[in-house]
XYZ file of C-alpha atoms in Angstrom:
495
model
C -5.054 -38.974 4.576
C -7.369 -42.072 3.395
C -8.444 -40.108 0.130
C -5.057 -39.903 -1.297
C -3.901 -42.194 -3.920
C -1.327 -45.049 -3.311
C 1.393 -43.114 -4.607
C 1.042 -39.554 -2.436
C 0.574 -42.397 0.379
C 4.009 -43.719 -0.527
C 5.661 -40.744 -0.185
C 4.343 -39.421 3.025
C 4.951 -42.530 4.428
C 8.944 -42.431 3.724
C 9.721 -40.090 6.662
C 11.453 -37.835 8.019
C 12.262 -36.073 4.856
C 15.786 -35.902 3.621
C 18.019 -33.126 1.636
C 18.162 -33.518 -2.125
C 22.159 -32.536 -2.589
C 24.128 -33.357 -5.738
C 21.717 -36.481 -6.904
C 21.528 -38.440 -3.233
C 18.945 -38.411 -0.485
C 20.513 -37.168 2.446
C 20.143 -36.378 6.025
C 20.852 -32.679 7.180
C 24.597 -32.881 8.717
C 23.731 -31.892 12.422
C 20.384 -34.975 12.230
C 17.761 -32.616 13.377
C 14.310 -32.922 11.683
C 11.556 -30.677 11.940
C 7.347 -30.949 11.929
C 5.342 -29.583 9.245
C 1.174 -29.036 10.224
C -1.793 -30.008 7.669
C -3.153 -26.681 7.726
C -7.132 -28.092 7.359
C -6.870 -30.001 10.797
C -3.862 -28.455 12.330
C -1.784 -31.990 12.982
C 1.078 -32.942 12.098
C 2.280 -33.693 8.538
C 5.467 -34.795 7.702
C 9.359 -34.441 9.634
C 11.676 -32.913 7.587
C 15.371 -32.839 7.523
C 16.490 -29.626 9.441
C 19.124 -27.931 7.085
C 21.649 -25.419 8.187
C 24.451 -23.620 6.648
C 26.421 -26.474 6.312
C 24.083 -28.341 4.518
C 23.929 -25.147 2.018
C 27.452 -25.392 1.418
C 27.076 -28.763 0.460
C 24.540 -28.186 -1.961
C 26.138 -25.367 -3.339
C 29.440 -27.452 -3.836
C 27.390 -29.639 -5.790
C 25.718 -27.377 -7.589
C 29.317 -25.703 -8.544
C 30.661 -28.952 -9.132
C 27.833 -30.180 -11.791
C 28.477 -26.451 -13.155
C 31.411 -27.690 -14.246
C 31.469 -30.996 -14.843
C 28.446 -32.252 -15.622
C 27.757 -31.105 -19.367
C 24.624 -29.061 -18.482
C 25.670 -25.760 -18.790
C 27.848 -26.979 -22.302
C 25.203 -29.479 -23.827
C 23.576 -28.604 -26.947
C 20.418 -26.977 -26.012
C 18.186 -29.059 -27.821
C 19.742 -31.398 -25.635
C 18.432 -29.742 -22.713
C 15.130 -29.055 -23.996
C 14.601 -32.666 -23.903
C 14.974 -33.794 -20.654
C 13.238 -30.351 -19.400
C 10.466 -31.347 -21.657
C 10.844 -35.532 -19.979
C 10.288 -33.305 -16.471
C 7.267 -31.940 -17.372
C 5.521 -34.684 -18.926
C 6.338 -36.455 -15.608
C 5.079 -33.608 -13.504
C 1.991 -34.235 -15.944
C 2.037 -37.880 -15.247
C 2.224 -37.560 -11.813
C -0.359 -34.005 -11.578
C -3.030 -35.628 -9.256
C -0.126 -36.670 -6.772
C 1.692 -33.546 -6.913
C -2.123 -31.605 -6.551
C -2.812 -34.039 -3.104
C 0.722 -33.191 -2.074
C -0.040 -29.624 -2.297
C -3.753 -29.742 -1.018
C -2.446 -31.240 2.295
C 0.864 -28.822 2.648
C -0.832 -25.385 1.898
C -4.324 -26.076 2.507
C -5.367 -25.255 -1.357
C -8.451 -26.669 -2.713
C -6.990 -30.065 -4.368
C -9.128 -28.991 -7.816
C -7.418 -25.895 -7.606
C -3.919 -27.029 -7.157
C -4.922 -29.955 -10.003
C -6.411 -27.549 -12.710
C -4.004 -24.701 -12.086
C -1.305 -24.971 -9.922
C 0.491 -28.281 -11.329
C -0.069 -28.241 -14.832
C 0.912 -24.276 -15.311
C 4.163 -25.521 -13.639
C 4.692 -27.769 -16.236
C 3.583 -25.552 -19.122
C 6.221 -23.039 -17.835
C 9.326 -25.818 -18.415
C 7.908 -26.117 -21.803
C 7.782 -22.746 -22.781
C 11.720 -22.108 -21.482
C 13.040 -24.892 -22.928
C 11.470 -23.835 -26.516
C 12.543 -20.607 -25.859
C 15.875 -21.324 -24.523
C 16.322 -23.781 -28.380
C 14.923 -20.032 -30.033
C 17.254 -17.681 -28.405
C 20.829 -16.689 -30.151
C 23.789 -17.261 -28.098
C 25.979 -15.725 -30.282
C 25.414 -11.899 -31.543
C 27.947 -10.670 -33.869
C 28.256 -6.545 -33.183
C 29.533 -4.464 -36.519
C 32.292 -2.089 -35.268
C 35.060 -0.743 -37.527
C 38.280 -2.408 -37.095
C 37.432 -5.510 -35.467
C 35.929 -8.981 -35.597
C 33.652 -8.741 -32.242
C 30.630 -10.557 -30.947
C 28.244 -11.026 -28.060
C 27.980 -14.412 -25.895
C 25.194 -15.303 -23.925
C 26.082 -18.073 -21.579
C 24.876 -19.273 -17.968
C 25.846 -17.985 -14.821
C 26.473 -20.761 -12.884
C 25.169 -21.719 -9.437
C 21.266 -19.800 -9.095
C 20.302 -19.866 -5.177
C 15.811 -19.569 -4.843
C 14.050 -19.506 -1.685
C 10.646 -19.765 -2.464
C 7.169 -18.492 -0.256
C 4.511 -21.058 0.617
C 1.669 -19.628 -0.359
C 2.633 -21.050 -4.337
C 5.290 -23.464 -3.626
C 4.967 -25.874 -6.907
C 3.730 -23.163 -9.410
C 6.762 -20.681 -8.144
C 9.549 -23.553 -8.407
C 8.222 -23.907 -11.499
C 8.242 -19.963 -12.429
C 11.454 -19.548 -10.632
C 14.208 -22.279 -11.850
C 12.817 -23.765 -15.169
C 14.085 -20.127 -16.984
C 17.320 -20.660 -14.684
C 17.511 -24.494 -15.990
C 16.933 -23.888 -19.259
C 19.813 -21.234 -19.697
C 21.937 -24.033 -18.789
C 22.881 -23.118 -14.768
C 22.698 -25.237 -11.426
C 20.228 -24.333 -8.513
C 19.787 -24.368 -4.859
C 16.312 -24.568 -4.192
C 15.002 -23.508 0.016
C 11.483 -24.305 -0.078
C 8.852 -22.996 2.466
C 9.702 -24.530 6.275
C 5.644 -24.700 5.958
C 5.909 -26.215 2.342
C 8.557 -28.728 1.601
C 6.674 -31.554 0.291
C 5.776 -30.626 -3.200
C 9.357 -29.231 -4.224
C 10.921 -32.566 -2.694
C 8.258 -34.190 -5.084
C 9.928 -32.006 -7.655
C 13.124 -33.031 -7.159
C 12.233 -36.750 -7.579
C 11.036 -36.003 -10.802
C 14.053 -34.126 -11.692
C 16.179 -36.995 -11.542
C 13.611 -39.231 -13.069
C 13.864 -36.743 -16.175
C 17.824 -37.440 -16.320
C 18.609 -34.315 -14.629
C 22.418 -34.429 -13.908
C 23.439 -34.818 -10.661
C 24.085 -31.732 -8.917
C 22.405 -29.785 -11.224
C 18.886 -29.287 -8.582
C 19.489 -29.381 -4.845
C 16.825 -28.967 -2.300
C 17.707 -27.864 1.284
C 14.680 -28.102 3.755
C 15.213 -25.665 6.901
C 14.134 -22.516 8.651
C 14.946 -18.879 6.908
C 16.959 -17.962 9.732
C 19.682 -20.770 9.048
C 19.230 -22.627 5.218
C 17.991 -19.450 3.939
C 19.845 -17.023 5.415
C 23.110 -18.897 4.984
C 21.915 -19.535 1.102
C 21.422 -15.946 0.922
C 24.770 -14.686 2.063
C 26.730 -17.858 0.338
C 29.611 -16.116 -1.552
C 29.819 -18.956 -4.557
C 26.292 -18.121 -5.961
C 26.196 -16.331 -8.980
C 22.470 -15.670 -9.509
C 19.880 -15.091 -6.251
C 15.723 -15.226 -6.597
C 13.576 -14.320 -3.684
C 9.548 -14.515 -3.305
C 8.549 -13.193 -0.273
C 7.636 -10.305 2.264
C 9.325 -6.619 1.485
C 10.923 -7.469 4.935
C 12.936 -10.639 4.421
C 13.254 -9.098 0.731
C 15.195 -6.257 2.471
C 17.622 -8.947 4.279
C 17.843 -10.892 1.283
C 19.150 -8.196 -0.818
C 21.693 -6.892 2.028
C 22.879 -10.195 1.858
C 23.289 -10.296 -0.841
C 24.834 -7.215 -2.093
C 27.819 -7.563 0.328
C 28.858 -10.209 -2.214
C 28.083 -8.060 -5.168
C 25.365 -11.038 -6.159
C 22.649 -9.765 -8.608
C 19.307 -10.675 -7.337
C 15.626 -10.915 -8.319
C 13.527 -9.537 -5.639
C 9.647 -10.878 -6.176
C 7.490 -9.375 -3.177
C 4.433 -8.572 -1.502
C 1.075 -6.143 -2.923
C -1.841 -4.046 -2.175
C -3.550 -4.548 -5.476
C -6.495 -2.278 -6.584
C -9.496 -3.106 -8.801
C -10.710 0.433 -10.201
C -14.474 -0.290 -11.201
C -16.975 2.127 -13.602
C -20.295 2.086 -13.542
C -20.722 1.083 -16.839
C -20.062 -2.978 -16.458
C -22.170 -5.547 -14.972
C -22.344 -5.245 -11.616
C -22.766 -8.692 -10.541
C -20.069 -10.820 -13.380
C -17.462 -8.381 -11.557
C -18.676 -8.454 -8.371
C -17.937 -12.101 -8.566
C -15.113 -12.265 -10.436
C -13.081 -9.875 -7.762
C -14.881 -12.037 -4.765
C -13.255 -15.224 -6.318
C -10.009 -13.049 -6.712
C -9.843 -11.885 -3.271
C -10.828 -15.579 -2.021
C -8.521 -17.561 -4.379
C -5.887 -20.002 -1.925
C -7.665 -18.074 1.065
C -6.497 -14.743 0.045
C -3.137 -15.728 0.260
C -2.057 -14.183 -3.193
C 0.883 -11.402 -3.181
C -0.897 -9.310 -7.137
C -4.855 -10.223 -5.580
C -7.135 -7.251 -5.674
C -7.841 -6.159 -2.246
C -8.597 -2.643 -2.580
C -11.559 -2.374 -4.013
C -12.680 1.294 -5.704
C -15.768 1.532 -7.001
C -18.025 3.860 -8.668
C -20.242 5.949 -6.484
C -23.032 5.400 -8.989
C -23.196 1.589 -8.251
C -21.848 1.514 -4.613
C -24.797 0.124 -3.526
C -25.643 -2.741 -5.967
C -21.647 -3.815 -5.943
C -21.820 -4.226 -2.079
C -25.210 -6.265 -2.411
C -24.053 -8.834 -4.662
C -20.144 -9.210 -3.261
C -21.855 -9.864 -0.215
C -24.145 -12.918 -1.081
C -21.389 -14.162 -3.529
C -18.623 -14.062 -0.514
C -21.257 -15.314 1.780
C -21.907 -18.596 -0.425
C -18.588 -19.566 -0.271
C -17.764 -22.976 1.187
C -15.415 -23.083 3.837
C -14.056 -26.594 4.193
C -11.031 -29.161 3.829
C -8.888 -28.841 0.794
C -9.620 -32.552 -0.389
C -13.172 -32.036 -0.213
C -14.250 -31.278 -3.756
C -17.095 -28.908 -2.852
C -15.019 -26.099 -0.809
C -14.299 -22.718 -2.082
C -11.974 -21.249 0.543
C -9.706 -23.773 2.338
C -7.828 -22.915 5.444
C -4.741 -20.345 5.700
C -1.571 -22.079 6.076
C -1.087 -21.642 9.882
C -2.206 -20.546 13.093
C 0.667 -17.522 12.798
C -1.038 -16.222 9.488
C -4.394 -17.325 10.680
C -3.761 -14.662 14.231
C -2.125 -11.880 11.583
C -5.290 -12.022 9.677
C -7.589 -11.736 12.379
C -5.377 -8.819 14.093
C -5.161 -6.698 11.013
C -9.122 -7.133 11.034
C -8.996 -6.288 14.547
C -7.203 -3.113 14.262
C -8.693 -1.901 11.054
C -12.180 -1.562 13.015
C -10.556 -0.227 15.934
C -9.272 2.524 13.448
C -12.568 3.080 11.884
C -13.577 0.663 9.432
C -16.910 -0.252 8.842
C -17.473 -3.919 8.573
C -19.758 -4.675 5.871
C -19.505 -8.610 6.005
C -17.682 -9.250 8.664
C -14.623 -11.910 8.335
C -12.753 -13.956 11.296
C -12.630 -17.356 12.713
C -14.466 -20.386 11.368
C -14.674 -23.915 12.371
C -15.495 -26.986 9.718
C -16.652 -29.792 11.157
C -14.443 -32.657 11.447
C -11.675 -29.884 11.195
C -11.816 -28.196 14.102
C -7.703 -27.860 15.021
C -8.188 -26.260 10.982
C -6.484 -22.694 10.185
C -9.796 -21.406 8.942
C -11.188 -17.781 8.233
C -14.382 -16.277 6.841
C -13.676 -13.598 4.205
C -14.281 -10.144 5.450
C -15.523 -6.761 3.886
C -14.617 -3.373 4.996
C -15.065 0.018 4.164
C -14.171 2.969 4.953
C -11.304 6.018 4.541
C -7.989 5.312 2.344
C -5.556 5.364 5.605
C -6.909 2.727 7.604
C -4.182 -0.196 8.268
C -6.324 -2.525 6.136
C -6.430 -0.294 3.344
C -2.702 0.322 3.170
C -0.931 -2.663 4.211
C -0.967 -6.637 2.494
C -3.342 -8.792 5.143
C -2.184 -11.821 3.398
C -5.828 -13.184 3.690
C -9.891 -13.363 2.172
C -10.237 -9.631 3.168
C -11.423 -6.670 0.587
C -11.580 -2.879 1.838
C -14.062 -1.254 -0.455
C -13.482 2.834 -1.447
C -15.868 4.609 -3.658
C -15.205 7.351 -6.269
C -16.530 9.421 -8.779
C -13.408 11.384 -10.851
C -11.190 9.310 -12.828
C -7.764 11.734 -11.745
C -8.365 11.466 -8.313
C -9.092 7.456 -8.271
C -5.793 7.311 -10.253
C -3.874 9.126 -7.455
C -5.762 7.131 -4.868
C -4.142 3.651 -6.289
C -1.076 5.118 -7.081
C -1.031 6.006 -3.350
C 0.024 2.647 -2.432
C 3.849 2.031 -1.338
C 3.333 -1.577 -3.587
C 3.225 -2.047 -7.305
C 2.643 -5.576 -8.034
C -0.808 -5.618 -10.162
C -3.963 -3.553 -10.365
C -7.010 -3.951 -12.619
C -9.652 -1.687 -14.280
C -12.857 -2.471 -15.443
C -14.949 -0.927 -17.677
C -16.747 -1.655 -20.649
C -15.004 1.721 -22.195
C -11.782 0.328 -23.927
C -10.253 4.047 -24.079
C -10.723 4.980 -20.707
C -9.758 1.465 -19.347
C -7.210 1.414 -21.609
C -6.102 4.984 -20.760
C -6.656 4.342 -16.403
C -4.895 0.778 -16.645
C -1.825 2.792 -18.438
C -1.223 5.267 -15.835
C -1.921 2.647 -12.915
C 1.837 2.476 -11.246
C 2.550 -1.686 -11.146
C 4.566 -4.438 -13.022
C 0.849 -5.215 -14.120
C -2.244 -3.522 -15.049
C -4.800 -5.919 -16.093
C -8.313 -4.872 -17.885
C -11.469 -6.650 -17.273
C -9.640 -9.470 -15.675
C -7.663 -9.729 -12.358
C -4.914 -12.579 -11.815
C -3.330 -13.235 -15.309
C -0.521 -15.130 -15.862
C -0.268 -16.472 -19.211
C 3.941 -17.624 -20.576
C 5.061 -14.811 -22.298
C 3.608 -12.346 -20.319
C 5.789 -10.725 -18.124
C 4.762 -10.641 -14.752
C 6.655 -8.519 -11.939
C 6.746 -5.592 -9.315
C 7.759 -2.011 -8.725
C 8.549 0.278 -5.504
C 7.553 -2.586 -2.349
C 6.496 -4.985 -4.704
C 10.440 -6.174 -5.807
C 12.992 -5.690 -8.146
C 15.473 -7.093 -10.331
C 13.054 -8.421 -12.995
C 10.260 -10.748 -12.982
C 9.216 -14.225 -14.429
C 6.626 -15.379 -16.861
C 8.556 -13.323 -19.650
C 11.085 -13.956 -22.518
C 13.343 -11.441 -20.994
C 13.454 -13.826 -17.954
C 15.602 -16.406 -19.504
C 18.114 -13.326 -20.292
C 18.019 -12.635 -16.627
C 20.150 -16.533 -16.274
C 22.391 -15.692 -19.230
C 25.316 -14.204 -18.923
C 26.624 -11.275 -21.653
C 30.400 -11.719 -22.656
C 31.784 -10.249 -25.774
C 35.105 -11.066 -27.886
C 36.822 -9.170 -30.323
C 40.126 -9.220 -32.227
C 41.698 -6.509 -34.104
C 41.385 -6.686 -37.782
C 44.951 -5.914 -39.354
């Protein structure tokens, strides 16, 4: 805590937490608070305010209420634009705050939550407020006999519960498309990861926000969640999460006939030919599989490669996996910073645990590790396995710094291998053969299929998931801003 800057100090030191609910700091209604754990020394963090289903009701009153009344959803867009724009030059202003915040609540690398995480959250306001000032509202439709046109206007009151592997970058992916269309939202972070969205929401009204307009319950899924997922007043719903809880969400949903955007879990593949170079992807998919601890839903887990360099790809993931440093998130030097708890910290270990036990061959073998000076830290070595395409660890999402490594050698049959998978969140091919990476990458099924590259998420470029991997659309896109606009049409008879 002695590294951070005066004004991460300041905040952490204004506890316990409170709700963010139409413009005012307030306590959850039933005064219970809860602890939140620095996942690099496993110690407490920060008490948070304990919302329930009341609490959601408030916000979503709040939310409905600045729906209506406070000129958001009616403003000239341009209007909007602005203060969006305001937000993210203050979540600019403030990035090496927001990036300590972050560092300490999911156990991130700070330079990782600084260079990527905060300012691509920013960068996404930006791009939907210029797209929201670029998009027709009004669509005149040519029929015979009458005057008729399309509206496109905002739905209302958007609910979001939000994972906490991503919990800045995904508010950011999430509600700026929502904000921009003009609607309200109801934002239930992480219980693991409040701090950075409450951050958020300070900003927000430092913008010139409306009041109302961004509400932030803290709480546990199985009350402020839950009860935000089955509130009958929303209008719009936006999940990131497990297939499990997605499956509950949507339930919940769908009793109230609420449309909602399902963003879940993966198994992604990296399909590698023997005509690249070895060692650039060799370390490119070792820094994919070890990015935020291997805590990344679209990360390339499976990896297939070519018989023909089987050996030479194993060598050199090896010593690149190996080098990694395993250490505190605000030391500048570590690689792979700690999972976010001792619960995901005991699911990685068992699923490494039970792939052996089911024949997997360890080929650099993963599990506990201790950092000095860190020793109550979540912390895991990255692991590499091997061995037939049903083991556990080659068909379910670990959640962690673990790679299961196939070999092939016919381009049909590795295509029905990764197509095998009950997910469809991203894959990638690589191969210095355009057509046939080109050709592979097309018939890979997945929101994304990525060439050369894994983890790509640049505005404009839709990013979302198929079969386990959600449904309902996905962010990143243009046609994500439609997703928070409303279609309406009028017509009148022409006499």
């Amino acid at each position: 805590m002695n590294s951070l800057n005066p004004e991460a100090a300041q905040f952490l030191s204004a506890q316990p937490f409170k709700l963010f609910v139409g413009g005012r700091w307030v306590e959850a209604l039933s005064g219970k608070t809860f602890e939140t754990f620095d996942p690099g020394k496993g110690r407490v963090l920060a008490n948070v305010s304990a919302g329930d289903s009341a609490d959601v009701n408030a916000a979503v009153a709040a939310a409905q209420e600045a729906s209506r009344k406070s000129g958001w959803a009616t403003m000239p867009v341009n209007d909007r634009g602005v203060i969006l724009h305001r937000l993210a030059d203050l979540i600019i202003k403030h990035q090496e705050t927001l990036a300590q915040i972050e560092s300490l609540d999911v156990g991130k690398p700070r330079g990782q939550a600084s260079a990527f995480d905060v300012p691509h959250a920013a960068q996404t306001f930006r791009y939907y407020a210029d797209l929201a000032v670029h998009t027709r509202r009004r669509e005149p439709i040519a029929l015979s006999g009458l005057e008729a046109r399309t509206l496109r206007v905002p739905y209302g009151v958007c609910g979001f519960i939000f994972p906490w592997n991503f919990p800045f970058l995904l508010v950011g992916w999430g509600v700026a498309p929502a904000l921009a269309a003009g609607n309200t939202v109801v934002i239930k972070p992480a219980e693991d990861t409040p701090l950075s969205t409450l951050y958020f929401a300070k900003l927000a009204q430092e913008a010139g926000v409306p009041p109302g307009v961004v509400n932030v319950v803290t709480g546990f899924g199985e009350t402020a969640g839950a009860a935000l997922a089955r509130h009958p007043e929303l209008k719009r719903m936006s999940f990131t999460g497990s297939p499990e809880v997605g499956r509950l969400i949507a339930e919940a949903c769908g009793r109230n006939l609420v449309p909602v955007k399902l963003e879940l879990g993966g198994k992604g593949a990296a399909v590698i030919f023997d005509d690249v170079n070895v060692d650039a992807v060799a370390d490119s998919l070792a820094a994919a599989v070890t990015l935020n601890a291997g805590q990344v839903c679209c990360t390339a887990t499976r990896w297939l490669v070519h018989e023909n360099i089987r050996d030479a790809f194993v060598k050199k993931a090896i010593a690149t996996l190996g080098a990694m440093k395993i250490g505190y998130g605000a030391n500048p030097e570590t690689n792979i910073g700690p999972v976010v708890s001792e619960k995901q910290r005991a699911r990685v270990l068992g699923y490494l645990d039970r792939g052996v036990k089911a024949g997997a061959k360890i080929l650099l073998e993963g599990g506990r590790a201790e950092v000095k000076g860190h020793e109550g830290g979540y912390y895991v070595r990255p692991a590499l396995l091997t061995g037939d395409s049903g083991n556990v660890c080659a068909r379910e999402e670990i959640f962690g710094p673990v790679a299961y490594l196939m070999t092939f050698n016919d381009e049909d049959k590795v295509v029905e291998l990764v197509n095998s998978s009950a997910y469809g969140l991203a894959n990638s091919v690589w191969s210095n053969n355009l057509d046939r990476a080109n050709r592979v990458a097309e018939k890979l099924v997945a929101g994304n299929s990525w060439i050369n590259a894994h983890n790509l998420f640049a505005h404009g470029l839709p990013y979302g998931g198929c079969n386990l991997s959600g449904c309902g659309g996905g962010v990143l896109g243009p046609e994500t801003l439609s997703d928070y606009l409303r279609n309406q049409t009028v017509a009148r008879p022409l006499v």
